[in-house]
Coordinates of N, CA, C and O in Angstrom, one line a residue:
M1 N 132.5 109.3 68.5 CA 133.2 108.5 69.6 C 132.8 107.0 69.5 O 133.7 106.2 69.4
F2 N 131.5 106.7 69.5 CA 131.1 105.3 69.3 C 130.6 105.1 67.9 O 130.1 105.9 67.3
N3 N 130.9 103.8 67.4 CA 130.3 103.5 66.2 C 128.8 103.1 66.4 O 128.4 102.9 67.6
K4 N 128.0 103.0 65.4 CA 126.6 102.8 65.6 C 126.2 101.3 65.6 O 125.2 100.9 65.1
S5 N 127.0 100.5 66.3 CA 126.7 99.1 66.5 C 125.5 98.9 67.5 O 125.3 99.8 68.3
K6 N 124.8 97.8 67.4 CA 123.7 97.5 68.3 C 124.2 97.5 69.7 O 123.5 98.1 70.6
F7 N 125.4 97.0 70.0 CA 125.9 96.9 71.3 C 126.1 98.3 71.9 O 125.7 98.6 73.0
N8 N 126.7 99.2 71.1 CA 126.9 100.6 71.6 C 125.7 101.4 71.8 O 125.5 102.1 72.8
I9 N 124.7 101.2 70.9 CA 123.4 101.8 71.1 C 122.7 101.3 72.4 O 122.2 102.1 73.2
D10 N 122.7 100.0 72.6 CA 122.1 99.4 73.8 C 122.8 99.8 75.0 O 122.2 100.1 76.1
L11 N 124.1 99.9 75.0 CA 124.9 100.4 76.1 C 124.6 101.8 76.4 O 124.5 102.1 77.6
S12 N 124.4 102.6 75.4 CA 124.1 104.0 75.7 C 122.7 104.1 76.4 O 122.6 104.9 77.3
W13 N 121.8 103.4 75.9 CA 120.4 103.4 76.5 C 120.5 102.9 78.0 O 119.9 103.4 78.9
N14 N 121.4 101.9 78.2 CA 121.5 101.4 79.6 C 122.1 102.4 80.5 O 121.7 102.6 81.6
I15 N 123.1 103.1 80.0 CA 123.8 104.2 80.8 C 122.8 105.3 81.1 O 122.7 105.8 82.2
I16 N 122.0 105.7 80.1 CA 121.0 106.7 80.3 C 120.0 106.3 81.3 O 119.6 107.1 82.2
S17 N 119.5 105.1 81.2 CA 118.5 104.6 82.2 C 119.1 104.6 83.6 O 118.4 104.8 84.6
F18 N 120.3 104.2 83.7 CA 121.0 104.2 85.0 C 121.1 105.6 85.6 O 120.8 105.8 86.8
V19 N 121.5 106.5 84.8 CA 121.6 107.9 85.3 C 120.2 108.5 85.7 O 120.1 109.1 86.8
V20 N 119.2 108.2 84.9 CA 117.8 108.6 85.3 C 117.4 108.0 86.6 O 116.8 108.7 87.4
S21 N 117.6 106.7 86.7 CA 117.2 106.0 88.0 C 118.0 106.6 89.2 O 117.4 106.8 90.2
A22 N 119.2 106.9 89.0 CA 120.0 107.5 90.1 C 119.5 108.8 90.5 O 119.3 109.1 91.7
I23 N 119.2 109.7 89.5 CA 118.6 111.0 89.8 C 117.3 110.9 90.5 O 117.0 111.6 91.4
M24 N 116.4 110.0 90.0 CA 115.1 109.9 90.6 C 115.2 109.3 92.0 O 114.4 109.8 92.9
G25 N 116.1 108.4 92.3 CA 116.3 107.9 93.6 C 116.7 109.0 94.6 O 116.2 109.1 95.7
L26 N 117.6 109.8 94.1 CA 118.1 111.0 94.9 C 117.0 112.0 95.2 O 116.8 112.4 96.3
L27 N 116.2 112.3 94.1 CA 115.1 113.2 94.3 C 114.0 112.6 95.2 O 113.4 113.4 96.0
L28 N 113.8 111.3 95.1 CA 112.8 110.7 96.1 C 113.3 110.8 97.5 O 112.5 111.2 98.4
N29 N 114.6 110.6 97.8 CA 115.1 110.8 99.1 C 115.0 112.2 99.6 O 114.6 112.4 100.8
V30 N 115.3 113.2 98.7 CA 115.2 114.6 99.1 C 113.7 114.9 99.4 O 113.4 115.6 100.4
L31 N 112.8 114.4 98.6 CA 111.4 114.7 98.7 C 110.9 114.1 100.1 O 110.1 114.8 100.8
I32 N 111.3 112.9 100.4 CA 110.8 112.3 101.6 C 111.3 113.1 102.8 O 110.6 113.4 103.8
V33 N 112.6 113.6 102.8 CA 113.1 114.4 103.9 C 112.4 115.7 104.0 O 112.0 116.1 105.1
K34 N 112.1 116.4 102.9 CA 111.5 117.7 102.9 C 110.0 117.6 103.4 O 109.5 118.4 104.1
V35 N 109.3 116.5 103.0 CA 107.9 116.4 103.3 C 107.7 115.7 104.7 O 106.8 116.2 105.5
R36 N 108.4 114.7 104.9 CA 108.2 113.8 106.1 C 109.3 113.9 107.2 O 109.0 113.5 108.3
G37 N 110.5 114.2 106.8 CA 111.5 114.3 107.8 C 112.5 113.1 107.7 O 112.3 112.1 107.0
Y38 N 113.6 113.3 108.5 CA 114.7 112.3 108.4 C 114.2 110.9 109.0 O 114.7 109.9 108.5
D39 N 113.4 110.9 110.0 CA 113.0 109.6 110.6 C 112.2 108.8 109.6 O 112.3 107.6 109.5
K40 N 111.3 109.4 108.8 CA 110.5 108.7 107.8 C 111.4 108.2 106.6 O 111.2 107.2 106.0
L41 N 112.5 109.0 106.3 CA 113.4 108.5 105.3 C 114.1 107.3 105.8 O 114.3 106.3 105.0
G42 N 114.5 107.2 107.0 CA 115.1 106.0 107.6 C 114.2 104.9 107.5 O 114.6 103.7 107.2
L43 N 112.9 105.1 107.9 CA 111.9 104.0 107.8 C 111.7 103.5 106.4 O 111.6 102.3 106.2
F44 N 111.6 104.5 105.5 CA 111.5 104.1 104.1 C 112.7 103.2 103.6 O 112.5 102.2 102.9
N45 N 113.9 103.6 103.9 CA 115.0 102.9 103.5 C 115.1 101.5 104.2 O 115.5 100.5 103.6
Q46 N 114.7 101.4 105.4 CA 114.6 100.1 106.1 C 113.6 99.1 105.4 O 113.9 98.0 105.1
V47 N 112.5 99.6 105.1 CA 111.5 98.8 104.4 C 112.0 98.5 103.0 O 111.8 97.4 102.5
Y48 N 112.6 99.4 102.3 CA 113.1 99.2 101.0 C 114.2 98.1 101.0 O 114.2 97.2 100.1
V49 N 115.0 98.0 102.0 CA 116.0 97.0 102.1 C 115.3 95.6 102.3 O 115.7 94.6 101.6
W50 N 114.3 95.5 103.1 CA 113.6 94.3 103.2 C 112.9 93.9 101.9 O 112.9 92.7 101.5
Y51 N 112.4 94.9 101.2 CA 111.7 94.6 99.9 C 112.7 94.1 98.9 O 112.4 93.1 98.2
I52 N 113.8 94.7 98.8 CA 114.8 94.2 97.8 C 115.3 92.8 98.2 O 115.4 91.9 97.3
L53 N 115.5 92.5 99.4 CA 116.0 91.2 99.8 C 114.9 90.1 99.5 O 115.1 89.1 98.9
L54 N 113.6 90.4 99.9 CA 112.5 89.5 99.7 C 112.2 89.3 98.2 O 111.8 88.3 97.8
S55 N 112.4 90.4 97.4 CA 112.1 90.3 96.0 C 113.1 89.3 95.3 O 112.7 88.6 94.4
Q56 N 114.3 89.3 95.8 CA 115.3 88.4 95.2 C 114.9 86.9 95.5 O 115.1 86.0 94.7
I57 N 114.4 86.7 96.7 CA 114.0 85.4 97.1 C 112.7 85.0 96.4 O 112.6 83.9 95.9
A58 N 111.8 86.0 96.2 CA 110.6 85.7 95.5 C 110.8 85.3 94.0 O 110.1 84.3 93.5
V59 N 111.7 85.9 93.3 CA 111.9 85.5 91.9 C 112.7 84.2 91.8 O 112.6 83.5 90.8
F60 N 113.4 83.9 92.8 CA 114.0 82.5 93.0 C 114.9 82.1 91.8 O 115.1 80.9 91.5
G61 N 115.5 83.1 91.1 CA 116.4 82.8 90.0 C 115.7 82.4 88.7 O 116.4 82.0 87.8
I62 N 114.4 82.4 88.7 CA 113.7 82.0 87.5 C 114.1 82.9 86.3 O 114.2 82.4 85.2
H63 N 114.3 84.1 86.5 CA 114.7 85.0 85.5 C 116.0 84.6 84.8 O 116.2 84.8 83.6
L64 N 116.9 84.1 85.6 CA 118.2 83.6 85.1 C 118.0 82.3 84.2 O 118.7 82.2 83.2
S65 N 117.0 81.5 84.6 CA 116.7 80.3 83.8 C 116.1 80.7 82.4 O 116.5 80.1 81.4
I66 N 115.3 81.8 82.5 CA 114.7 82.3 81.2 C 115.8 82.8 80.3 O 115.8 82.6 79.1
Q67 N 116.8 83.5 80.9 CA 117.9 84.1 80.1 C 118.7 82.9 79.5 O 119.3 83.1 78.4
N68 N 118.7 81.8 80.1 CA 119.5 80.7 79.6 C 118.7 79.9 78.5 O 119.3 79.5 77.5
I69 N 117.5 79.6 78.8 CA 116.7 78.7 77.9 C 116.1 79.4 76.6 O 116.1 78.7 75.6
I70 N 115.7 80.6 76.7 CA 115.1 81.3 75.6 C 116.0 81.4 74.3 O 115.6 81.1 73.2
P71 N 117.3 81.8 74.5 CA 118.1 81.9 73.3 C 118.3 80.5 72.5 O 118.5 80.5 71.3
I72 N 118.3 79.4 73.3 CA 118.5 78.1 72.6 C 117.2 77.4 72.1 O 117.3 76.4 71.5
T73 N 116.1 78.1 72.4 CA 114.8 77.5 72.0 C 114.5 78.0 70.6 O 114.7 79.2 70.3
E74 N 114.1 77.1 69.7 CA 113.9 77.4 68.3 C 112.5 78.0 68.0 O 112.4 79.0 67.4
K75 N 111.5 77.3 68.4 CA 110.1 77.6 68.0 C 109.6 78.7 68.9 O 109.8 78.8 70.1
I76 N 108.8 79.6 68.2 CA 108.2 80.7 68.9 C 107.2 80.2 69.9 O 107.1 80.7 71.0
E77 N 106.4 79.2 69.5 CA 105.4 78.6 70.4 C 106.1 78.0 71.7 O 105.5 78.2 72.8
D78 N 107.2 77.4 71.6 CA 107.9 76.9 72.7 C 108.4 78.0 73.6 O 108.4 77.9 74.9
K79 N 108.8 79.1 73.0 CA 109.3 80.3 73.8 C 108.1 80.8 74.6 O 108.3 81.2 75.8
K80 N 106.9 80.9 74.0 CA 105.7 81.4 74.7 C 105.4 80.5 75.9 O 105.1 80.9 77.0
N81 N 105.4 79.2 75.6 CA 105.1 78.2 76.7 C 106.1 78.3 77.8 O 105.7 78.2 79.0
Q82 N 107.4 78.5 77.5 CA 108.4 78.6 78.6 C 108.2 79.9 79.4 O 108.4 79.9 80.6
L83 N 107.8 81.0 78.7 CA 107.5 82.2 79.4 C 106.3 82.0 80.4 O 106.3 82.4 81.5
V84 N 105.2 81.4 79.9 CA 104.0 81.2 80.7 C 104.4 80.3 81.9 O 104.0 80.5 83.0
A85 N 105.2 79.2 81.6 CA 105.6 78.3 82.7 C 106.5 79.1 83.8 O 106.3 78.9 85.0
A86 N 107.3 80.0 83.3 CA 108.1 80.7 84.2 C 107.3 81.7 85.1 O 107.5 81.8 86.3
L87 N 106.3 82.3 84.5 CA 105.4 83.2 85.2 C 104.6 82.4 86.2 O 104.4 82.9 87.4
L88 N 104.1 81.3 85.8 CA 103.3 80.4 86.8 C 104.3 79.9 87.9 O 103.9 79.9 89.1
L89 N 105.5 79.6 87.6 CA 106.4 79.1 88.6 C 106.7 80.3 89.6 O 106.9 80.0 90.8
S90 N 106.8 81.5 89.1 CA 107.0 82.6 90.0 C 105.9 82.8 90.9 O 106.1 83.3 92.1
L91 N 104.7 82.5 90.5 CA 103.5 82.5 91.5 C 103.7 81.5 92.6 O 103.4 81.8 93.7
F92 N 104.3 80.3 92.3 CA 104.5 79.3 93.3 C 105.7 79.6 94.2 O 105.9 78.9 95.2
T93 N 106.5 80.6 93.8 CA 107.5 81.0 94.8 C 107.2 82.3 95.5 O 107.5 82.4 96.7
S94 N 106.5 83.3 94.8 CA 106.3 84.5 95.5 C 105.1 84.5 96.4 O 105.1 85.2 97.4
I95 N 104.0 83.8 96.0 CA 102.8 83.8 96.9 C 103.1 83.1 98.2 O 102.8 83.6 99.3
P96 N 103.7 81.9 98.2 CA 104.1 81.3 99.5 C 105.0 82.2 100.4 O 104.9 82.3 101.6
L97 N 106.0 82.8 99.7 CA 106.8 83.8 100.4 C 106.0 84.9 101.1 O 106.2 85.2 102.2
F98 N 105.1 85.4 100.3 CA 104.2 86.5 100.8 C 103.5 86.0 102.1 O 103.4 86.7 103.1
I99 N 102.9 84.8 102.0 CA 102.1 84.2 103.1 C 103.0 84.0 104.3 O 102.7 84.3 105.5
V100 N 104.2 83.4 104.1 CA 105.1 83.1 105.2 C 105.6 84.4 105.9 O 105.6 84.4 107.1
I101 N 106.0 85.3 105.1 CA 106.5 86.6 105.7 C 105.3 87.3 106.5 O 105.6 87.8 107.6
K102 N 104.1 87.2 105.9 CA 103.0 87.9 106.6 C 102.8 87.2 108.0 O 102.5 87.8 109.0
I103 N 102.8 85.8 108.0 CA 102.7 85.1 109.2 C 103.8 85.4 110.2 O 103.5 85.6 111.4
V104 N 105.0 85.4 109.7 CA 106.2 85.7 110.6 C 106.0 87.1 111.2 O 106.3 87.3 112.4
L105 N 105.7 88.1 110.4 CA 105.5 89.4 110.9 C 104.4 89.6 111.9 O 104.5 90.4 112.8
H106 N 103.4 88.7 111.7 CA 102.2 88.8 112.6 C 102.5 88.2 114.0 O 102.1 88.7 115.0
Y107 N 103.2 87.0 114.0 CA 103.4 86.3 115.2 C 104.7 86.5 115.9 O 104.9 86.1 117.1
F108 N 105.7 87.0 115.2 CA 107.0 87.1 115.8 C 107.5 88.6 115.6 O 107.3 89.2 114.6
V109 N 108.1 89.1 116.7 CA 108.5 90.5 116.6 C 110.0 90.4 116.2 O 110.9 90.1 116.9
I110 N 110.2 90.7 114.9 CA 111.6 90.7 114.4 C 112.0 92.1 113.9 O 113.2 92.4 113.9
I111 N 111.0 93.0 113.7 CA 111.4 94.3 113.3 C 110.4 95.3 114.0 O 109.4 94.9 114.6
D112 N 110.7 96.5 114.0 CA 109.9 97.6 114.6 C 108.5 97.6 114.0 O 108.3 97.2 112.9
Y113 N 107.5 98.0 114.9 CA 106.1 97.9 114.5 C 105.8 98.8 113.2 O 105.1 98.4 112.3
E114 N 106.4 100.0 113.2 CA 106.2 100.9 112.1 C 106.7 100.3 110.8 O 106.1 100.3 109.7
E115 N 107.9 99.7 110.9 CA 108.6 99.1 109.7 C 107.7 97.9 109.3 O 107.5 97.6 108.1
Q116 N 107.3 97.1 110.3 CA 106.4 95.9 110.0 C 105.2 96.3 109.3 O 104.8 95.7 108.3
K117 N 104.5 97.3 109.8 CA 103.2 97.8 109.2 C 103.4 98.2 107.7 O 102.6 97.8 106.8
R118 N 104.5 98.9 107.4 CA 104.7 99.4 106.1 C 105.2 98.2 105.2 O 104.9 98.2 104.0
L119 N 106.0 97.3 105.7 CA 106.4 96.2 104.9 C 105.3 95.3 104.5 O 105.3 94.8 103.4
I120 N 104.2 95.1 105.3 CA 103.1 94.4 105.0 C 102.4 95.0 103.7 O 101.9 94.2 102.9
Y121 N 102.4 96.3 103.6 CA 101.8 96.9 102.5 C 102.6 96.7 101.2 O 102.0 96.7 100.1
T122 N 103.9 96.4 101.3 CA 104.7 96.2 100.1 C 104.7 94.7 99.7 O 105.2 94.5 98.6
L123 N 104.3 93.8 100.5 CA 104.4 92.4 100.2 C 103.7 92.0 98.9 O 104.3 91.2 98.1
P124 N 102.5 92.5 98.6 CA 101.9 92.1 97.4 C 102.7 92.4 96.1 O 102.6 91.8 95.1
A125 N 103.5 93.5 96.2 CA 104.3 93.9 95.1 C 105.4 92.9 94.7 O 105.9 92.9 93.6
L126 N 105.7 91.9 95.6 CA 106.7 90.9 95.3 C 106.2 90.1 94.1 O 107.1 89.7 93.3
I127 N 104.9 89.8 94.0 CA 104.4 89.0 92.9 C 104.7 89.7 91.6 O 105.2 89.2 90.6
F128 N 104.3 91.0 91.6 CA 104.5 91.8 90.4 C 106.0 92.1 90.0 O 106.4 92.1 88.9
F129 N 106.8 92.2 91.1 CA 108.2 92.3 90.9 C 108.8 91.1 90.2 O 109.6 91.2 89.2
S130 N 108.4 89.9 90.6 CA 108.8 88.7 90.0 C 108.4 88.6 88.5 O 109.2 88.2 87.7
F131 N 107.1 88.9 88.3 CA 106.7 89.0 86.9 C 107.5 89.9 86.0 O 107.9 89.6 84.9
N132 N 107.7 91.1 86.6 CA 108.5 92.1 85.8 C 109.9 91.6 85.5 O 110.4 91.8 84.4
K133 N 110.6 91.1 86.5 CA 111.9 90.6 86.3 C 112.0 89.5 85.3 O 112.9 89.4 84.4
I134 N 111.0 88.6 85.3 CA 111.0 87.5 84.3 C 110.7 88.0 82.9 O 111.3 87.6 81.9
L135 N 109.7 89.0 82.8 CA 109.4 89.5 81.5 C 110.6 90.3 80.9 O 110.8 90.3 79.7
L136 N 111.3 91.0 81.8 CA 112.5 91.8 81.3 C 113.6 90.8 80.9 O 114.3 91.1 79.9
S137 N 113.7 89.7 81.5 CA 114.7 88.7 81.1 C 114.3 88.0 79.9 O 115.2 87.6 79.1
F138 N 113.0 87.9 79.6 CA 112.6 87.2 78.4 C 113.0 88.1 77.2 O 113.4 87.6 76.2

């Protein structure tokens, strides 16, 4: 059906990873319902929505800049320097976001207490999410 071009092989792997991710997400939701109940599934999904929103703010589009600049850079050493600069820049976006959100959650009631408590546990992951997104874009 497909010829063995790099594009088709990469597309196949992308489709496979998407299917695996979808199945795992479905199984995770079923597991949460079976073990903890529907109310905890709702809480999980609310925190997950906040995490996804904040993670996009934390990475601040740096991954898109990497996708733009790396292909036009000639020297390997320059590519390494740009990657390190992007990772450092992501620290300057994700750490202040982490601090601001923690302060806002502490002093202002914007979400439910249970949701707030669980969101605070996920905030440090924003830094690693930014790193991961940049490294994948590299």
